[in-house]
Amino acid sequence: MAVVTGASTGIGEATAIRLAREPGAELVLVARREELLRELAESLPCRATCVAVDLTADEAPQRVRQHLEAEHGGELHLLVNNAGAAWRGSFAEGGHANVQRHMELNFDAVVRLTEALLPLLRASAPSAIVNLASTAGRVSRARTGAYSASKFALIGWSDSLYAEEKPGGVHVGLVMPGFVRTEGFPATELREKALTRWIVSEPATVAEAIYECGPGGKPERYVPRPYALAAIARILLPSLTRRVLSGGAASNLTTSTAGDGDRGPAPS
Ligand SMILES: NC(=O)c1ccc[n+]([C@@H]2O[C@H](COP(=O)([O-])OP(=O)(O)OC[C@H]3O[C@@H](n4cnc5c(N)ncnc54)[C@H](OP(=O)(O)O)[C@@H]3O)[C@@H](O)[C@H]2O)c1
């Protein structure tokens, strides 16, 4: 029995498709757009139900828990905290409001849902939680500070939760993708250039990493794996890393997100 948040598109959708291949799979798909969730649920080769909810809403965690108890007997072996978004912008433009908006979805909503479902995961152990962080949760670039802050927070909290829940048989894994072509992160600028096209991964590749870090029991995975070098450089060579990431070469890695187009940074 698995819950996948942000299952209506991108990495979450690919994860649902991947998990549905496992024998005896049963899924709860969570996101705001009900029609997309229903279409996906009907296309899967296993039982799948949906909860259409805004995960930042006060009642969201209890709605998911009540659904699990009413429709699936309250068992839970895997929670994939994948829903997330980015709204680019400098701190001078977006201010605290943009930081808060990222924290509410990418961190607070994950913590709140995990709090509501942890008793079910413990009772169903061995079980696992996989948190979707990002390579941006290890290294930060201009105009992504609010997004990076939310993912840095998620990584720190996940490491602690791993240590706390390990004795009870609830594994906590982390997946840190680089650039992945999805609705929210189209990576159009990178895919248009031959020089950078190769660094963009597919959602299905991340879904495999999520499986490895959940039921597979691995602690963490970068996707693609060489992105780990960025994290290592940040620790061992901080001055050089900062120079590179704030220099001209880094501007080749600047991408816009769906959040920019739809809404822009939150007003400050
Ligand atoms: N793609 C990348 O390059 C990349 C890189 C590193 C990390 N990540 C992380 O991977 C995760 C998945 O992103 P993705 O690339 O697959 O993006 P995506 O295609 O935009 O998917 C985001 C998912 O989150 C859901 N969502 C957004 N806001 C929500 C809310 N308030 N309540 C409930 N659901 C919400 C969306 O569904 P609805 O709109 O239907 O609610 C959608 O299913 C995110 O945490 C992201 O930060 C992505």
CSV table of C-alpha atoms and ligand atoms in Angstrom, one decimal:
chain,number,residue,atom,x,y,z
A,1,MET,CA,0.0,0.0,0.0
A,2,ALA,CA,1.6,3.3,-1.1
A,3,VAL,CA,0.7,7.0,-1.1
A,4,VAL,CA,2.2,9.1,-3.8
A,5,THR,CA,1.7,12.9,-3.6
A,6,GLY,CA,1.9,15.1,-6.7
A,7,ALA,CA,0.8,12.1,-8.7
A,8,SER,CA,-1.1,14.1,-11.4
A,9,THR,CA,2.0,14.8,-13.5
A,10,GLY,CA,5.7,14.5,-13.8
A,11,ILE,CA,7.8,12.5,-11.4
A,12,GLY,CA,4.8,11.5,-9.2
A,13,GLU,CA,2.9,10.1,-12.2
A,14,ALA,CA,5.9,8.2,-13.3
A,15,THR,CA,6.3,6.9,-9.7
A,16,ALA,CA,2.7,5.6,-9.6
A,17,ILE,CA,3.3,3.8,-12.9
A,18,ARG,CA,6.5,2.3,-11.6
A,19,LEU,CA,5.0,1.2,-8.3
A,20,ALA,CA,1.9,-0.3,-10.0
A,21,ARG,CA,4.2,-2.9,-11.6
A,22,GLU,CA,4.9,-4.5,-8.2
A,23,PRO,CA,3.0,-7.6,-7.3
A,24,GLY,CA,0.1,-6.8,-5.0
A,25,ALA,CA,0.5,-3.0,-5.4
A,26,GLU,CA,-2.3,-0.7,-4.2
A,27,LEU,CA,-2.0,3.1,-4.5
A,28,VAL,CA,-3.5,6.3,-3.2
A,29,LEU,CA,-2.8,9.2,-5.6
A,30,VAL,CA,-2.8,12.7,-4.2
A,31,ALA,CA,-2.8,16.1,-5.9
A,32,ARG,CA,-5.2,19.0,-6.6
A,33,ARG,CA,-6.3,18.0,-10.1
A,34,GLU,CA,-8.9,15.2,-9.7
A,35,GLU,CA,-9.5,14.5,-13.3
A,36,LEU,CA,-5.8,13.8,-14.0
A,37,LEU,CA,-5.6,11.6,-10.9
A,38,ARG,CA,-8.7,9.6,-12.0
A,39,GLU,CA,-7.4,9.1,-15.6
A,40,LEU,CA,-4.1,7.8,-14.2
A,41,ALA,CA,-5.8,5.6,-11.6
A,42,GLU,CA,-8.0,4.0,-14.4
A,43,SER,CA,-4.9,3.4,-16.5
A,44,LEU,CA,-2.9,1.5,-13.9
A,45,PRO,CA,-2.8,-2.3,-13.6
A,46,CYS,CA,-3.5,-2.3,-9.9
A,47,ARG,CA,-6.1,-0.9,-7.5
A,48,ALA,CA,-5.6,2.9,-7.2
A,49,THR,CA,-7.8,5.5,-5.5
A,50,CYS,CA,-7.5,9.3,-5.4
A,51,VAL,CA,-7.6,12.2,-2.9
A,52,ALA,CA,-7.9,15.5,-4.7
A,53,VAL,CA,-6.6,18.0,-2.1
A,54,ASP,CA,-4.4,21.0,-1.8
A,55,LEU,CA,-1.7,19.7,0.5
A,56,THR,CA,-1.1,23.1,2.0
A,57,ALA,CA,-4.7,23.2,3.4
A,58,ASP,CA,-5.2,22.7,7.1
A,59,GLU,CA,-7.3,19.6,6.7
A,60,ALA,CA,-5.3,17.9,4.0
A,61,PRO,CA,-3.3,15.5,6.2
A,62,GLN,CA,-6.4,14.2,8.0
A,63,ARG,CA,-8.2,13.8,4.7
A,64,VAL,CA,-5.5,11.6,3.3
A,65,ARG,CA,-5.4,9.5,6.6
A,66,GLN,CA,-9.2,9.1,6.7
A,67,HIS,CA,-9.2,8.0,3.1
A,68,LEU,CA,-6.5,5.4,3.8
A,69,GLU,CA,-8.4,4.1,6.8
A,70,ALA,CA,-11.8,4.0,5.0
A,71,GLU,CA,-10.8,2.7,1.6
A,72,HIS,CA,-7.6,0.7,2.3
A,73,GLY,CA,-7.9,-0.6,5.9
A,74,GLY,CA,-5.3,1.8,7.3
A,75,GLU,CA,-2.2,-0.1,6.1
A,76,LEU,CA,0.7,1.9,4.6
A,77,HIS,CA,4.0,0.6,3.5
A,78,LEU,CA,5.3,3.5,1.4
A,79,LEU,CA,4.8,7.3,1.5
A,80,VAL,CA,6.3,9.2,-1.4
A,81,ASN,CA,6.4,12.9,-0.5
A,82,ASN,CA,6.8,14.2,-4.0
A,83,ALA,CA,4.4,17.2,-4.5
A,84,GLY,CA,6.4,20.4,-4.9
A,85,ALA,CA,6.9,23.5,-6.9
A,86,ALA,CA,9.3,26.4,-7.6
A,87,TRP,CA,8.7,30.1,-8.2
A,88,ARG,CA,12.0,31.7,-9.3
A,89,GLY,CA,13.0,35.1,-8.2
A,90,SER,CA,15.7,37.0,-6.3
A,91,PHE,CA,15.2,37.6,-2.6
A,92,ALA,CA,15.0,41.4,-3.4
A,93,GLU,CA,12.0,40.7,-5.6
A,94,GLY,CA,10.1,38.0,-3.7
A,95,GLY,CA,11.2,38.6,-0.2
A,96,HIS,CA,9.9,36.6,2.7
A,97,ALA,CA,6.6,35.9,1.0
A,98,ASN,CA,8.3,33.8,-1.7
A,99,VAL,CA,10.3,31.9,0.9
A,100,GLN,CA,7.1,31.2,2.9
A,101,ARG,CA,5.3,30.0,-0.2
A,102,HIS,CA,8.0,27.5,-0.9
A,103,MET,CA,8.2,26.4,2.7
A,104,GLU,CA,4.5,25.8,2.9
A,105,LEU,CA,4.4,23.4,0.1
A,106,ASN,CA,7.9,21.9,-0.2
A,107,PHE,CA,8.5,21.5,3.6
A,108,ASP,CA,5.6,22.2,5.9
A,109,ALA,CA,3.1,20.2,3.9
A,110,VAL,CA,5.5,17.2,3.8
A,111,VAL,CA,6.1,17.4,7.6
A,112,ARG,CA,2.3,17.7,8.3
A,113,LEU,CA,1.4,14.8,6.0
A,114,THR,CA,4.2,12.6,7.5
A,115,GLU,CA,3.0,13.4,11.0
A,116,ALA,CA,-0.5,12.3,10.2
A,117,LEU,CA,0.6,9.1,8.4
A,118,LEU,CA,3.6,8.0,10.6
A,119,PRO,CA,1.4,6.0,13.0
A,120,LEU,CA,0.1,3.9,10.0
A,121,LEU,CA,3.7,3.5,8.7
A,122,ARG,CA,4.9,2.3,12.1
A,123,ALA,CA,2.0,-0.1,12.5
A,124,SER,CA,2.7,-1.5,8.9
A,125,ALA,CA,6.6,-1.7,9.3
A,126,PRO,CA,8.8,-2.6,7.6
A,127,SER,CA,7.8,0.5,5.6
A,128,ALA,CA,9.4,3.5,4.1
A,129,ILE,CA,9.1,7.2,3.4
A,130,VAL,CA,10.8,8.8,0.4
A,131,ASN,CA,11.2,12.6,0.3
A,132,LEU,CA,11.8,14.3,-3.0
A,133,ALA,CA,14.4,16.9,-2.3
A,134,SER,CA,16.7,18.2,-5.1
A,135,THR,CA,20.3,18.8,-6.0
A,136,ALA,CA,19.2,22.4,-5.2
A,137,GLY,CA,18.9,21.2,-1.6
A,138,ARG,CA,22.7,20.8,-1.6
A,139,VAL,CA,23.9,23.7,-3.7
A,140,SER,CA,22.1,27.1,-4.2
A,141,ARG,CA,22.1,29.4,-7.3
A,142,ALA,CA,20.9,32.9,-7.9
A,143,ARG,CA,17.1,33.3,-8.1
A,144,THR,CA,16.4,29.9,-6.5
A,145,GLY,CA,17.1,30.7,-2.9
A,146,ALA,CA,13.6,30.2,-1.7
A,147,TYR,CA,13.3,26.8,-3.4
A,148,SER,CA,16.7,25.8,-2.2
A,149,ALA,CA,15.9,26.8,1.4
A,150,SER,CA,12.8,24.5,1.3
A,151,LYS,CA,14.8,21.6,0.0
A,152,PHE,CA,17.8,22.1,2.3
A,153,ALA,CA,15.3,22.1,5.2
A,154,LEU,CA,13.7,18.9,3.8
A,155,ILE,CA,17.1,17.1,3.6
A,156,GLY,CA,18.1,18.1,7.2
A,157,TRP,CA,14.8,17.0,8.6
A,158,SER,CA,14.8,13.7,6.6
A,159,ASP,CA,18.3,12.7,8.0
A,160,SER,CA,17.0,13.2,11.5
A,161,LEU,CA,13.8,11.3,10.9
A,162,TYR,CA,15.8,8.4,9.4
A,163,ALA,CA,17.8,8.1,12.6
A,164,GLU,CA,14.6,8.3,14.8
A,165,GLU,CA,12.5,5.8,12.8
A,166,LYS,CA,15.1,3.2,11.9
A,167,PRO,CA,14.8,1.2,15.1
A,168,GLY,CA,11.0,0.8,14.5
A,169,GLY,CA,11.5,-0.3,10.9
A,170,VAL,CA,10.4,2.8,9.0
A,171,HIS,CA,13.1,3.6,6.5
A,172,VAL,CA,13.5,7.3,5.3
A,173,GLY,CA,15.1,7.7,1.9
A,174,LEU,CA,16.0,10.9,0.0
A,175,VAL,CA,16.0,11.5,-3.8
A,176,MET,CA,17.8,14.5,-5.2
A,177,PRO,CA,17.1,15.0,-8.9
A,178,GLY,CA,18.9,17.5,-11.0
A,179,PHE,CA,17.0,18.7,-14.1
A,180,VAL,CA,14.0,16.6,-15.0
A,181,ARG,CA,11.6,17.4,-17.9
A,182,THR,CA,8.2,17.8,-16.3
A,183,GLU,CA,5.2,20.2,-16.4
A,184,GLY,CA,6.4,22.2,-13.4
A,185,PHE,CA,10.1,22.2,-14.5
A,186,PRO,CA,10.0,22.1,-18.3
A,187,ALA,CA,13.8,22.7,-18.6
A,188,THR,CA,13.1,24.2,-22.1
A,189,GLU,CA,16.2,26.4,-22.1
A,190,LEU,CA,18.4,23.3,-21.4
A,191,ARG,CA,16.7,21.1,-23.9
A,192,GLU,CA,17.1,23.7,-26.7
A,193,LYS,CA,20.9,23.7,-26.6
A,194,ALA,CA,23.0,20.7,-27.7
A,195,LEU,CA,25.6,21.6,-25.0
A,196,THR,CA,23.1,21.2,-22.1
A,197,ARG,CA,20.4,18.8,-23.5
A,198,TRP,CA,22.2,15.7,-22.1
A,199,ILE,CA,21.9,16.9,-18.5
A,200,VAL,CA,18.0,16.7,-18.5
A,201,SER,CA,16.7,13.4,-17.1
A,202,GLU,CA,13.3,11.7,-17.7
A,203,PRO,CA,10.7,11.3,-14.9
A,204,ALA,CA,10.9,7.5,-15.2
A,205,THR,CA,14.5,7.5,-14.2
A,206,VAL,CA,13.7,9.4,-11.0
A,207,ALA,CA,10.8,7.0,-10.3
A,208,GLU,CA,13.3,4.1,-10.4
A,209,ALA,CA,15.5,6.0,-7.9
A,210,ILE,CA,12.4,6.5,-5.7
A,211,TYR,CA,11.8,2.8,-5.7
A,212,GLU,CA,15.5,2.1,-4.7
A,213,CYS,CA,15.3,4.6,-1.8
A,214,GLY,CA,11.9,3.4,-0.6
A,215,PRO,CA,11.3,-0.4,-0.7
A,216,GLY,CA,14.9,-0.8,-1.9
A,217,GLY,CA,16.2,0.6,1.4
A,218,LYS,CA,18.9,2.9,0.0
A,219,PRO,CA,19.6,6.1,2.0
A,220,GLU,CA,19.7,8.5,-1.0
A,221,ARG,CA,20.2,8.9,-4.7
A,222,TYR,CA,21.1,11.8,-7.0
A,223,VAL,CA,19.6,11.6,-10.5
A,224,PRO,CA,21.7,11.4,-12.5
A,225,ARG,CA,24.3,10.1,-10.1
A,226,PRO,CA,27.2,12.5,-11.0
A,227,TYR,CA,25.2,15.4,-9.5
A,228,ALA,CA,26.6,14.2,-6.2
A,229,LEU,CA,29.9,15.9,-7.3
A,230,ALA,CA,28.2,19.3,-6.9
A,231,ALA,CA,27.3,18.4,-3.2
A,232,ILE,CA,30.8,17.2,-2.5
A,233,ALA,CA,32.4,20.3,-4.1
A,234,ARG,CA,30.1,22.5,-1.9
A,235,ILE,CA,31.6,20.9,1.2
A,236,LEU,CA,35.3,20.5,0.1
A,237,LEU,CA,35.7,23.6,-2.1
A,238,PRO,CA,33.2,26.2,-1.0
A,239,SER,CA,34.9,29.2,-2.5
A,240,LEU,CA,35.4,27.6,-5.9
A,241,THR,CA,31.8,26.3,-5.9
A,242,ARG,CA,30.4,29.7,-5.1
A,243,ARG,CA,32.5,31.3,-7.8
A,244,VAL,CA,31.4,28.8,-10.4
A,245,LEU,CA,27.7,29.0,-9.4
A,246,SER,CA,27.6,32.7,-9.5
A,247,GLY,CA,29.6,33.1,-12.7
A,248,GLY,CA,28.7,33.3,-16.4
A,249,ALA,CA,28.8,29.5,-16.9
A,250,ALA,CA,26.0,29.0,-14.3
A,251,SER,CA,23.7,31.2,-16.3
A,252,ASN,CA,23.6,28.4,-18.9
A,253,LEU,CA,21.8,26.4,-16.2
A,254,THR,CA,19.1,29.0,-15.6
A,255,THR,CA,15.7,27.6,-16.3
A,256,SER,CA,12.2,29.0,-15.9
A,257,THR,CA,9.5,27.0,-14.1
A,258,ALA,CA,5.7,26.7,-14.6
A,259,GLY,CA,5.4,28.7,-11.4
A,260,ASP,CA,7.1,31.7,-13.0
A,261,GLY,CA,4.7,31.7,-16.0
A,262,ASP,CA,1.5,31.1,-14.0
A,263,ARG,CA,1.9,33.2,-11.0
A,264,GLY,CA,5.4,34.7,-10.7
A,265,PRO,CA,6.9,35.3,-7.3
A,266,ALA,CA,4.6,35.8,-4.4
A,267,PRO,CA,4.0,39.5,-3.7
A,268,SER,CA,6.1,40.8,-0.8
B,1,LIG,N1,11.7,18.4,-12.4
B,1,LIG,C1,12.8,18.8,-11.9
B,1,LIG,O1,13.7,19.3,-12.5
B,1,LIG,C2,13.0,18.5,-10.4
B,1,LIG,C3,14.3,18.6,-9.9
B,1,LIG,C4,14.5,18.4,-8.6
B,1,LIG,C5,13.5,18.1,-7.7
B,1,LIG,N2,12.2,18.1,-8.2
B,1,LIG,C6,11.1,17.8,-7.3
B,1,LIG,O2,10.3,16.7,-7.7
B,1,LIG,C7,9.0,16.9,-7.2
B,1,LIG,C8,8.0,16.6,-8.4
B,1,LIG,O3,8.2,17.7,-9.3
B,1,LIG,P1,7.9,17.5,-10.9
B,1,LIG,O4,9.2,17.9,-11.6
B,1,LIG,O5,7.3,16.2,-11.2
B,1,LIG,O6,6.9,18.7,-11.1
B,1,LIG,P2,5.4,18.7,-11.6
B,1,LIG,O7,5.2,17.9,-12.9
B,1,LIG,O8,5.0,20.1,-11.6
B,1,LIG,O9,4.6,18.0,-10.5
B,1,LIG,C9,4.3,18.6,-9.2
B,1,LIG,C10,3.1,17.8,-8.6
B,1,LIG,O10,2.8,18.4,-7.4
B,1,LIG,C11,1.4,18.6,-7.3
B,1,LIG,N3,1.2,19.8,-6.5
B,1,LIG,C12,1.7,21.0,-6.6
B,1,LIG,N4,1.2,21.9,-5.7
B,1,LIG,C13,0.3,21.1,-4.9
B,1,LIG,C14,-0.5,21.4,-3.8
B,1,LIG,N5,-0.6,22.6,-3.3
B,1,LIG,N6,-1.2,20.4,-3.3
B,1,LIG,C15,-1.2,19.1,-3.8
B,1,LIG,N7,-0.4,18.8,-4.8
B,1,LIG,C16,0.3,19.8,-5.4
B,1,LIG,C17,1.0,18.8,-8.7
B,1,LIG,O11,-0.3,18.5,-9.0
B,1,LIG,P3,-1.6,19.5,-9.0
B,1,LIG,O12,-1.2,20.7,-9.8
B,1,LIG,O13,-2.6,18.6,-9.7
B,1,LIG,O14,-1.9,19.7,-7.6
B,1,LIG,C18,1.9,17.8,-9.5
B,1,LIG,O15,1.3,16.5,-9.4
B,1,LIG,C19,8.9,18.3,-6.6
B,1,LIG,O16,9.0,18.1,-5.2
B,1,LIG,C20,10.1,19.0,-7.1
B,1,LIG,O17,10.6,20.0,-6.3
B,1,LIG,C21,12.0,18.3,-9.5
